[in-house]
PDB file of C-alpha atoms in Angstrom:
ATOM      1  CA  UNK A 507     -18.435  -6.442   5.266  1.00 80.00           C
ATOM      2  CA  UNK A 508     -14.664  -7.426   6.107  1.00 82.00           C
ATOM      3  CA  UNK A 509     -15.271  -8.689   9.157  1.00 83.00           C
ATOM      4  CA  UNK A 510     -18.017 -11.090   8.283  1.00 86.00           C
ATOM      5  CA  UNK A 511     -15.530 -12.062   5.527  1.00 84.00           C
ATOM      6  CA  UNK A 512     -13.248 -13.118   7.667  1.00 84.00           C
ATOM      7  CA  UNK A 513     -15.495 -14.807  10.206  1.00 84.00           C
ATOM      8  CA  UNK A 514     -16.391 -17.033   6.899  1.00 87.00           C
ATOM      9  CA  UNK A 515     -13.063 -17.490   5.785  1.00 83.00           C
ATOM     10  CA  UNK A 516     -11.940 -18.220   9.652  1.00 83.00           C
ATOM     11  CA  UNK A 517     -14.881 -21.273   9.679  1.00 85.00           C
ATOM     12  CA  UNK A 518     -12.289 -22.673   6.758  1.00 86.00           C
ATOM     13  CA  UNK A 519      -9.235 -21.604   8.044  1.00 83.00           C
ATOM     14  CA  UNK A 520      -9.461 -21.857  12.321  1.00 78.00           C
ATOM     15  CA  UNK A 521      -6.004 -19.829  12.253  1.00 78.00           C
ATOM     16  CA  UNK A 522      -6.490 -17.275  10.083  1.00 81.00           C
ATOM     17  CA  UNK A 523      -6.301 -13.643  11.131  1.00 83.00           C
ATOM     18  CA  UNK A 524      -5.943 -14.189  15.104  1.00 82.00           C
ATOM     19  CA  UNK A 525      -5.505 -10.530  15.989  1.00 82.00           C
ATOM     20  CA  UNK A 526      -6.237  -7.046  15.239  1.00 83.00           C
ATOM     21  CA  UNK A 527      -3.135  -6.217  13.925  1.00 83.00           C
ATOM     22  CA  UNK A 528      -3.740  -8.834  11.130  1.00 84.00           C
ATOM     23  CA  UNK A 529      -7.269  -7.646  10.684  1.00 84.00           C
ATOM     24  CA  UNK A 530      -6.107  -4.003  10.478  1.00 83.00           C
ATOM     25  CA  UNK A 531      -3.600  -4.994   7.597  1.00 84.00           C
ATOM     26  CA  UNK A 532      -6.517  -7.049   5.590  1.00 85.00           C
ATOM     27  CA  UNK A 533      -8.261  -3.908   6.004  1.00 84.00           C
ATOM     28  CA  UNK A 534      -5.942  -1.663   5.096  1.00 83.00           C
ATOM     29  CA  UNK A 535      -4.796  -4.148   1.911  1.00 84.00           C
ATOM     30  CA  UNK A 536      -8.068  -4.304   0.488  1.00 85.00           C
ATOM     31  CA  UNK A 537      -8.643  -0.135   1.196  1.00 83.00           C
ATOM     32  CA  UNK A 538      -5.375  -0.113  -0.785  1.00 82.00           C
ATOM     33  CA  UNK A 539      -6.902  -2.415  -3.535  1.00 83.00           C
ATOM     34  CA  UNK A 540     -10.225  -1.096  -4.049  1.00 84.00           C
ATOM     35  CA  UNK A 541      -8.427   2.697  -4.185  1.00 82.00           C
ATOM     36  CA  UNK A 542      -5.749   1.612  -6.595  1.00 81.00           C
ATOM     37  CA  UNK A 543      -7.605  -0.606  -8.693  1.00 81.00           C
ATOM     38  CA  UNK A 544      -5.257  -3.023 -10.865  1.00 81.00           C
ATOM     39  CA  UNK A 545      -2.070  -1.389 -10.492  1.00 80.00           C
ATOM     40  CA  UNK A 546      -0.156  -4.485 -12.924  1.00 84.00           C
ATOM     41  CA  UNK A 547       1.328  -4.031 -16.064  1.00 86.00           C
ATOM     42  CA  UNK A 548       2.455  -6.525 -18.204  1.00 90.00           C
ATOM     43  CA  UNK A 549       6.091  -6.331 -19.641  1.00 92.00           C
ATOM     44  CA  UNK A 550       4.868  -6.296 -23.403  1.00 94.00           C
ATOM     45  CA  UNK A 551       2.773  -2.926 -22.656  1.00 93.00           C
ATOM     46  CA  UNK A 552       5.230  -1.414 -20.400  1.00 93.00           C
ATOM     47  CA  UNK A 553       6.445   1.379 -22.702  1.00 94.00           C
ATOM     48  CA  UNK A 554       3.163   1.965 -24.301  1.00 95.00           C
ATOM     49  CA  UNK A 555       1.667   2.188 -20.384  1.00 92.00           C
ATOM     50  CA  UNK A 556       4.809   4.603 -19.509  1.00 93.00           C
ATOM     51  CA  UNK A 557       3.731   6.619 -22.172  1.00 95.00           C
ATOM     52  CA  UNK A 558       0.294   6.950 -20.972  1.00 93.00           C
ATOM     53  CA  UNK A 559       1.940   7.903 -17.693  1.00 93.00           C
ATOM     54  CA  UNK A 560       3.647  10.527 -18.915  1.00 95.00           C
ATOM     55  CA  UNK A 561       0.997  12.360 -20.815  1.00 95.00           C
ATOM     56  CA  UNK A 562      -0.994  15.191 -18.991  1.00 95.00           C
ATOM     57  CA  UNK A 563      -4.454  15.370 -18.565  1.00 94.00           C
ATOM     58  CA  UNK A 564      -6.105  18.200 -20.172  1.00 94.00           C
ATOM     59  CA  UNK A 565      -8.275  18.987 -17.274  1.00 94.00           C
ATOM     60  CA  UNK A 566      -6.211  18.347 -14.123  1.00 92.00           C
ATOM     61  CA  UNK A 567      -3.101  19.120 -15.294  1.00 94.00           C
ATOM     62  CA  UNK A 568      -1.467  16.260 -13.825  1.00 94.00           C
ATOM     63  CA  UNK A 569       0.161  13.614 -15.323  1.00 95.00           C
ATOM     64  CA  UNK A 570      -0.363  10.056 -14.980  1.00 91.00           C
ATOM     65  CA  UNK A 571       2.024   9.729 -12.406  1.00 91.00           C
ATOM     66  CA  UNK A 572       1.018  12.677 -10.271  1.00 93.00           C
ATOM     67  CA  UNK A 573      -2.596  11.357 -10.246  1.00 90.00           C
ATOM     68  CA  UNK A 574      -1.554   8.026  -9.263  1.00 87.00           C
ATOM     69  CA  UNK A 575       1.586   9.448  -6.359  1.00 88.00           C
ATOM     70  CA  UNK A 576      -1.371  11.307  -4.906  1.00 87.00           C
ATOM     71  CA  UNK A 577      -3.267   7.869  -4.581  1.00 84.00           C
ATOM     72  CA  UNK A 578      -0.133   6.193  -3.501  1.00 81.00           C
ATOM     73  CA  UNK A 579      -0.101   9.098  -0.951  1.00 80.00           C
ATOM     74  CA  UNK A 580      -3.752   8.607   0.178  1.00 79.00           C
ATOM     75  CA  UNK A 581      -3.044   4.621   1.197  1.00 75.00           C
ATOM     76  CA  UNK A 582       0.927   4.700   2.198  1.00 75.00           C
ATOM     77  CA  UNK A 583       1.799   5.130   5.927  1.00 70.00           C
ATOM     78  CA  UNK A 584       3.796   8.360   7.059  1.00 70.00           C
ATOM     79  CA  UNK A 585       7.525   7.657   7.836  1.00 64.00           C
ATOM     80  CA  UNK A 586       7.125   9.072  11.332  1.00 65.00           C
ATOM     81  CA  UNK A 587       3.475   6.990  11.883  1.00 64.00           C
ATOM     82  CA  UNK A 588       6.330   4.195  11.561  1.00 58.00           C
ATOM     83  CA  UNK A 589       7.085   3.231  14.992  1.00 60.00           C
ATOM     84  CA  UNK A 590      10.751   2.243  15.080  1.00 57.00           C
ATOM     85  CA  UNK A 591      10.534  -0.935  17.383  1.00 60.00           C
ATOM     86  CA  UNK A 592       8.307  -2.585  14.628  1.00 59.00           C
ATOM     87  CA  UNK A 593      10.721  -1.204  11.660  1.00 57.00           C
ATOM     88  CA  UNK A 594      13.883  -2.612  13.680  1.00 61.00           C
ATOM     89  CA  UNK A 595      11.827  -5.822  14.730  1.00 63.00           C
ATOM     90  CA  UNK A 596      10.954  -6.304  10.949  1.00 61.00           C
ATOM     91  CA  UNK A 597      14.492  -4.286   9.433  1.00 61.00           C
ATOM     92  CA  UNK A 598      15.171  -6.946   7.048  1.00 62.00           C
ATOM     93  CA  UNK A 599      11.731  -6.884   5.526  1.00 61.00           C
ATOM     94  CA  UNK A 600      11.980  -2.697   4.969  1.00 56.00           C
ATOM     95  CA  UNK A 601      12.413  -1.599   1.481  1.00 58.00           C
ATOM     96  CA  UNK A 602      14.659   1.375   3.110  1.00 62.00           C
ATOM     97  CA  UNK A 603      16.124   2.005   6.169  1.00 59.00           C
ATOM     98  CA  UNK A 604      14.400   5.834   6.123  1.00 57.00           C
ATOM     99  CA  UNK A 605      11.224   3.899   8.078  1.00 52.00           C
ATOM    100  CA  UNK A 606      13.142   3.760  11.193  1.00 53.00           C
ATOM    101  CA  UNK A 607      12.246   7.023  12.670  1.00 50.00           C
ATOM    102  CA  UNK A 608      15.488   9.082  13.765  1.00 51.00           C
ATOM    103  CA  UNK A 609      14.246  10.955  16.700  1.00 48.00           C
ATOM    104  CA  UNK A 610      13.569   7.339  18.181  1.00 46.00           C
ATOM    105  CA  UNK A 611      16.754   5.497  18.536  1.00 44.00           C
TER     106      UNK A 611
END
């Protein structure tokens, strides 16, 4: 129940998620969490969790990172669902500039 969540968390915090674009983005970050899972890796197990990655599993086929790029896939927005007033509005907070849709300048 996210919205009765926040309607809790709101009684602590009068300010907190004022509109629907910040309650679609707490939605879509906990979609993101609960499909992920714990994504972290400490630096000590990084090789041994690379490793892991690499190695296929016997039924799928798929290695650990195809299984987890077709998560990422499931929960990361399309470059042209981007609209390219909100990538140039936010352009210094984009990882890459290939979020600012072309056929929109």
């Amino acid at each position: 129940d996210i919205f009765g969540i926040i309607n809790s968390i709101r009684k602590q915090r009068m300010s907190m998620v004022q509109n629907v674009k910040q309650f679609s983005f707490v939605h879509d970050a906990i979609l993101e969490s609960v499909t992920c899972g714990d994504t972290q890796i400490a630096a000590t197990n990084f090789r041994l969790e690379i490793r892991n990655l690499e190695r296929r599993n016997p039924q799928t086929r798929q290695s650990g990172f195809e299984s987890q790029f077709q998560v990422l896939h499931q929960v990361s927005p399309k470059p042209d669902e981007v609209r390219r007033n909100a990538a140039i509005r936010y352009c210094d907070m984009n990882r890459s500039m290939d979020y600012v849709p072309s056929d929109q300048y």
